[in-house]
Amino acid sequence: MSEYVIEMLNITKEFPGIKANDNITLQLKHGEVHALLGENGAGKSTLMSVLFGLYQPEAGVIKKDGVEVKINNPNDANALNIGMVHQHFKLVEVFTVLDNIILGAEPNKMGFLQKAEARKKVIELSERYGLQVDPDAKIEDISVGMQQRVEILKMLYRDNDILIFDEPTAVLTPQEIDELMEIMRNFTKEGKSILFITHKLNEIMAVADRCTVLRKGKYMGTVNIKDTTKEELSRMMVGRDVKFEVDKAEQKLGDVVLDVQNVTVPSKIHANNAVKNVSFQVRAGEIVCLAGIEGNGQTQFVYALTGLDKMSEGKITLCGHDISNAKIRDRSKLGMSHIPEDRHKHGLVLDFSLEQNLVLQRYWQPEFQNKGFIRNKEVREYAEKLIKQYDIRSGQGPVTTARSMSGGNQQKAIVAREIDKVPDLLVAVQPTRGLDVGAIEYIHEQLVAQRDAGRAVLLVSLELEEVMSVPDRILVMYEGEIVGEFNPKEVTVEELGLYMAGAKNMYRDVGAKEQGKEREAE
Amino acid sequence: MKKGMISVLASVISILVGLLFGLLLLIVVNPAMAFPKFGELLTAGVSSLPKLAKVLYQAAPLVMTGLAVAFAFKTGLFNIGASGQYTVGAFCALACAIIFQMPWWICLIASLVAGAVWGFFPGLFKSLFNVNEVITSIMFNWIGMMAVNLLCMNLKNAAGQLVMLPTAWVSSPIKDRTAALSYANPSAMIPKMGLDRLFQSNYMNISIFIAALVAVLLWVVLNRTTFGYELKACGYNKNASIYAGINAKRNIVLSMVISGAMAGLGGGLYYLAGTADYTIQKALLPMGFNGISVALLATSNPIGTIFSALFISYIQVGGESLQPVYAKEMIDIIIAVIIYLSAFALLTKNIISKYIRTDKTNVNAEPVPPAAPVPAAETGAVDSGEVPEKTVESEGEDK
Ligand SMILES: Nc1ncnc2c1ncn2[C@@H]1O[C@H](COP(=O)(O)OP(=O)(O)OP(=O)(O)O)[C@@H](O)[C@H]1O
Ligand SMILES: [Mg+2]
């Protein structure tokens, strides 16, 4: 038997205006975790889509166990036991977890669904690998973490043993990431082989055996993780040294820009409130970070703040204007910018071109329209400026359809658009999600530049590294409440973790509450 | 390869496949006559000036209902109610002409407004209560048709005569259709500007030019204005448009209103020609549904609808020349097959773009503003013309 389960030899795949993969070779050993690293748009997702049969390469061969195979579509891939979790999940929102897992591989007797059988197998699998899911929950009601477990179960249900993970950790909380790493290790112990795309070097160092690096569609090399360092990997990928810390100048605090008073937001899923009585301020010249584990009300709070949803109580003031009930457009005019959490749901019109997306918040301004007619020339020039400044890579520049851009470059487009609006308040929710280390460095610099220019930034992040390095002040949210406020220089990650997990609360004695005693704090 | 080119190619291929299928059907039914008659089918539309006039005359309302459907598609809505909007538009145009004795252009505006109102309600229900516009507009098709029948048969003038029917104007036993404009109000007929003499046909008037003008206008609105940008943003991704501060609820209503207005105007254009009277209907008028084919064949490009409507009208006129060798039903089937396969333009487009190396994830994307639009289906209509042959003059009755 060949040493490699999968070999992709000299793969070339072109798109209009770009060679996404240029003569790339990747060899996957039995039972290894093989990381795939590269800048945004380097061609990682494309290469994996070729392996999964979504694209046909112009050149190159694929071998399974040393035998050349032709993979024309995902069904072929499936027959070769290749499964893939996509960068952007492919689940049917209104179907249940169980239905999604068996979709396309429904067990049946003479055409009649045998759901009981399927359910048994799914429950068995989920217990065996510690992939907790609720088989009867609808996809639209469950967290992204659980959605991902559904995607993994989908592969396992089909008995796949070559598993492709395209940026699985970008949407996960640190705890979930640890669990996923553990699950991956279990898989390899059983002889399954894993291809793992991530931008987080720590994860590669922790779980991968080998790593293949791509740059601008070209193959840069494959290294053994044992023999390398984070710094070396990032140099291989970006071609220069990358700073992992954020440099910040002395802080010059200005007036209050954002004043949030007693904001309460009802929950859509349960009877409780998702955000409970939250109050804080953000001043000009500071970056405040709303930290916490996913699902503790950050999303709902941001929805209320930006006008995507209504709050039931409280008051929000932006630069002295009461915006509690203001329209989204008015908030924007008053100086609010918003980098949304979900780039496909809110951030982009995927079927618009890149340039159309870059003016999504500004197309109505006199700069870009005249008596209701769009000024194409100005839009084009503006788009070209942002593309250059933020290094947004795509096949055809301004006219590229947003849908065809790589995930990270889609994110860069949103960030560019929102920062360039020159907001008084920038609400940045997970602004670096899915970005490569070089791009993260750049975005962090931009956030700090906003702060230094005397603007207010509200950063919402799940990323502990980001939480510790970027902001001037950290607010921890737990179950819809703010449970602590910290100076990042004076707090440890461990301490922060206790607050995020709800074990500590600055404003209330948690121990007492947990024991159910009537002891009031202070 | 340009996306626009692919659209055109896709439409042309679909048309060719449809025609081939039609030919096969002819061969199956009557092999001896199949080839000559097929030739006539293809050439009848340009065989004489009057035939061409008829093609243009029928194409005008088709362009409009096609635009109605295409515009709604572009903004993420499926307006299956074009038939009802068309009928209501036709009625209001005729009512203005016959009862109120208005000039033609006021009657046309009336049809536009009536169609808009008929589109408004499905839009409103969608926007306020999230009721699927397909369901509401199907119901409005029937409500519209029944209401129009009812009004035609019951509206009385001061003298107590049934004013919409011929009896109020001339001595006539006919009770199932509206009075002809030729005696009821000639000034309400769409001007012919000498075209009737040029084409030697009573059918010819300026309606096709009005329709083409509206199509161009709509293209400009969709592709050049902030309003069109907003409408398309809502259509492609409602959440993102809300995030961008666009009033999505308002836009859904507006979009249906404009779409309805297009269909309504189509009704006006057709019945104000003065060559066909509105007949009391038992089934929904097919013009609205043919609009769906027109829009699909044009891959929802407003300019493309001009050409796809011309094609469909052309093939309908050609179909008449198959009689009496082939039964009338046979002709309907063949035309339906051709139209049906034409509607696969979108599918064909996907297949083509799969083979021609291009970005396959966004075949439906709009041509980017500065790029010139490529009209779809143009070649389809012209390609099919061979050496003109003399054909038997067929019945001029429309309904
Ligand atoms: N379907 C497509 N049509 C046209 N261009 C495409 C398509 N898919 C990808 N591309 C282009 O190919 C390049 C590589 O994209 P790919 O998605 O593989 O990048 P990636 O390495 O996964 O990046 P990221 O880390 O941002 O996800 C990008 O420049 C992208 O614009
Ligand atoms: Mg990717």
GROMACS .gro file of C-alpha atoms and ligand atoms in nm, chain A residues 13-16 18-21 37-49 55 87-88 166-167 197 199 214 217 343 393-396 400-412 434-436, chain B residues 358-362, ligand 1:
model
   87
   13LYS     CA    1  -0.711   2.549  -1.133
   14GLU     CA    2  -0.789   2.878  -1.300
   15PHE     CA    3  -1.071   3.127  -1.255
   16PRO     CA    4  -1.131   3.429  -1.473
   18ILE     CA    5  -0.663   3.438  -1.161
   19LYS     CA    6  -0.476   3.112  -1.121
   20ALA     CA    7  -0.619   3.001  -0.789
   21ASN     CA    8  -0.398   2.692  -0.782
   37LEU     CA    9  -0.182   2.729   0.548
   38GLY     CA   10  -0.188   3.035   0.328
   39GLU     CA   11  -0.296   3.395   0.302
   40ASN     CA   12  -0.652   3.494   0.220
   41GLY     CA   13  -0.710   3.402  -0.141
   42ALA     CA   14  -0.405   3.177  -0.158
   43GLY     CA   15  -0.622   2.901  -0.297
   44LYS     CA   16  -0.680   2.671  -0.002
   45SER     CA   17  -1.054   2.636  -0.034
   46THR     CA   18  -1.018   2.595  -0.408
   47LEU     CA   19  -0.769   2.311  -0.368
   48MET     CA   20  -0.996   2.134  -0.123
   49SER     CA   21  -1.296   2.188  -0.350
   55TYR     CA   22  -1.418   2.199  -0.933
   87GLN     CA   23  -1.585   2.728   0.528
   88HIS     CA   24  -1.944   2.845   0.506
  166ASP     CA   25  -1.208   2.424   0.586
  167GLU     CA   26  -1.149   2.683   0.859
  197ILE     CA   27  -0.731   2.462   0.700
  199HIS     CA   28  -0.527   3.074   0.996
  214LEU     CA   29   0.052   2.809  -0.021
  217GLY     CA   30  -0.180   3.007  -0.561
  343ARG     CA   31  -2.065   3.846   0.663
  393ARG     CA   32  -0.756   4.016  -0.358
  394SER     CA   33  -0.992   3.883  -0.621
  395GLY     CA   34  -0.997   3.755  -0.975
  396GLN     CA   35  -1.124   4.062  -1.156
  400THR     CA   36  -1.558   4.052  -0.932
  401THR     CA   37  -1.879   3.908  -0.794
  402ALA     CA   38  -1.851   3.903  -0.416
  403ARG     CA   39  -1.966   3.542  -0.410
  404SER     CA   40  -1.657   3.425  -0.592
  405MET     CA   41  -1.413   3.590  -0.354
  406SER     CA   42  -1.231   3.398  -0.085
  407GLY     CA   43  -1.380   3.420   0.263
  408GLY     CA   44  -1.102   3.632   0.404
  409ASN     CA   45  -1.113   3.878   0.118
  410GLN     CA   46  -1.487   3.915   0.160
  411GLN     CA   47  -1.419   4.008   0.520
  412LYS     CA   48  -1.151   4.256   0.416
  434GLY     CA   49  -1.123   3.421   0.893
  435LEU     CA   50  -0.832   3.653   0.817
  436ASP     CA   51  -0.472   3.548   0.776
  880THR     CA   52  -1.585   3.102  -1.613
  881ASP     CA   53  -1.709   3.188  -1.272
  882LYS     CA   54  -1.988   2.942  -1.229
  883THR     CA   55  -2.109   3.059  -0.893
  884ASN     CA   56  -2.257   3.376  -1.028
  922LIG     N1   57  -1.589   3.020  -0.803
  922LIG     C1   58  -1.495   3.112  -0.822
  922LIG     N2   59  -1.499   3.195  -0.927
  922LIG     C2   60  -1.404   3.288  -0.949
  922LIG     N3   61  -1.297   3.306  -0.869
  922LIG     C3   62  -1.287   3.227  -0.761
  922LIG     C4   63  -1.384   3.126  -0.731
  922LIG     N4   64  -1.348   3.064  -0.618
  922LIG     C5   65  -1.233   3.122  -0.580
  922LIG     N5   66  -1.194   3.219  -0.664
  922LIG     C6   67  -1.075   3.302  -0.654
  922LIG     O1   68  -0.964   3.217  -0.633
  922LIG     C7   69  -0.879   3.267  -0.533
  922LIG     C8   70  -0.857   3.164  -0.427
  922LIG     O2   71  -0.974   3.152  -0.349
  922LIG     P1   72  -0.989   3.052  -0.226
  922LIG     O3   73  -1.129   3.061  -0.180
  922LIG     O4   74  -0.937   2.920  -0.264
  922LIG     O5   75  -0.891   3.119  -0.118
  922LIG     P2   76  -0.857   3.069   0.030
  922LIG     O6   77  -0.714   3.033   0.031
  922LIG     O7   78  -0.954   2.969   0.075
  922LIG     O8   79  -0.873   3.206   0.110
  922LIG     P3   80  -0.944   3.237   0.253
  922LIG     O9   81  -0.843   3.215   0.357
  922LIG    O10   82  -0.976   3.384   0.243
  922LIG    O11   83  -1.065   3.152   0.265
  922LIG     C9   84  -0.942   3.396  -0.484
  922LIG    O12   85  -0.873   3.505  -0.540
  922LIG    C10   86  -1.083   3.393  -0.535
  922LIG    O13   87  -1.123   3.523  -0.571
   0.00000   0.00000   0.00000
